[in-house]
Amino acid sequence: MHVVDICVSKDLPYAEVLMVMLDWQVRNIWTREVVYVKVLWWNNNVKEIALEAEEEIRKKYPPTIDDVR
């Protein structure tokens, strides 16, 4: 059997694409209100639904956050 060594960079990018924002909700955490957005991600032929903090999504995808409300 022949084995080939390959080098993999630790800073290899991993692309996630925001497909659609499904829902949003406000959660009270102590004295703060945190808005969460349910989003559908597409990455490496896999669809994944996750609940993300609105401010993080707004930083990455500013024009799309207003589509939910």
Short mmCIF file of C-alpha atoms in Angstrom, two decimals:
data_model
loop_
_atom_site.label_atom_id
_atom_site.label_comp_id
_atom_site.label_asym_id
_atom_site.label_seq_id
_atom_site.Cartn_x
_atom_site.Cartn_y
_atom_site.Cartn_z
CA MET A 1 0.00 0.00 0.00
CA HIS A 2 1.29 3.44 -0.96
CA VAL A 3 0.85 6.31 1.53
CA VAL A 4 1.09 9.95 0.50
CA ASP A 5 1.71 12.68 3.07
CA ILE A 6 -0.21 15.90 2.59
CA CYS A 7 0.03 19.19 4.43
CA VAL A 8 -3.16 20.83 5.65
CA SER A 9 -3.19 24.46 6.63
CA LYS A 10 -4.73 25.21 10.05
CA ASP A 11 -6.27 28.44 8.75
CA LEU A 12 -8.13 26.72 5.93
CA PRO A 13 -11.39 28.61 5.31
CA TYR A 14 -14.73 26.91 5.85
CA ALA A 15 -17.53 28.59 3.96
CA GLU A 16 -21.04 28.73 5.38
CA VAL A 17 -23.77 30.29 3.31
CA LEU A 18 -26.88 31.77 4.91
CA MET A 19 -29.80 30.30 2.98
CA VAL A 20 -32.86 31.67 4.77
CA MET A 21 -33.86 33.17 8.11
CA LEU A 22 -36.76 31.15 9.45
CA ASP A 23 -37.81 32.79 12.71
CA TRP A 24 -36.68 35.06 15.53
CA GLN A 25 -37.31 35.23 19.28
CA VAL A 26 -36.38 37.37 22.27
CA ARG A 27 -34.94 35.69 25.36
CA ASN A 28 -34.49 37.40 28.71
CA ILE A 29 -31.11 36.65 30.26
CA TRP A 30 -30.79 38.28 33.66
CA THR A 31 -31.21 41.98 32.88
CA ARG A 32 -30.64 41.75 29.13
CA GLU A 33 -32.85 40.86 26.24
CA VAL A 34 -31.09 38.80 23.60
CA VAL A 35 -32.65 38.37 20.18
CA TYR A 36 -32.04 35.01 18.53
CA VAL A 37 -32.61 34.23 14.87
CA LYS A 38 -33.32 30.74 13.54
CA VAL A 39 -31.32 30.38 10.32
CA LEU A 40 -30.82 27.71 7.70
CA TRP A 41 -27.13 27.33 6.78
CA TRP A 42 -25.69 25.55 3.75
CA ASN A 43 -22.17 24.16 4.04
CA ASN A 44 -20.43 21.29 2.28
CA ASN A 45 -23.65 19.84 0.84
CA VAL A 46 -25.24 19.80 4.31
CA LYS A 47 -28.21 21.87 5.40
CA GLU A 48 -28.14 22.85 9.07
CA ILE A 49 -30.65 24.81 11.14
CA ALA A 50 -29.24 26.78 14.05
CA LEU A 51 -30.33 29.40 16.55
CA GLU A 52 -27.89 32.30 16.37
CA ALA A 53 -27.65 35.61 18.22
CA GLU A 54 -29.06 38.41 16.06
CA GLU A 55 -26.07 40.69 16.60
CA GLU A 56 -23.69 38.04 15.25
CA ILE A 57 -25.83 37.49 12.16
CA ARG A 58 -26.16 41.26 11.67
CA LYS A 59 -22.35 41.60 11.64
CA LYS A 60 -21.95 38.93 8.95
CA TYR A 61 -25.08 39.57 6.86
CA PRO A 62 -26.34 43.15 7.44
CA PRO A 63 -28.92 43.46 4.64
CA THR A 64 -30.72 40.17 5.37
CA ILE A 65 -31.55 40.58 9.06
CA ASP A 66 -34.52 42.87 8.38
CA ASP A 67 -36.18 40.22 6.21
CA VAL A 68 -37.28 38.25 9.28
CA ARG A 69 -39.36 40.89 11.03
#
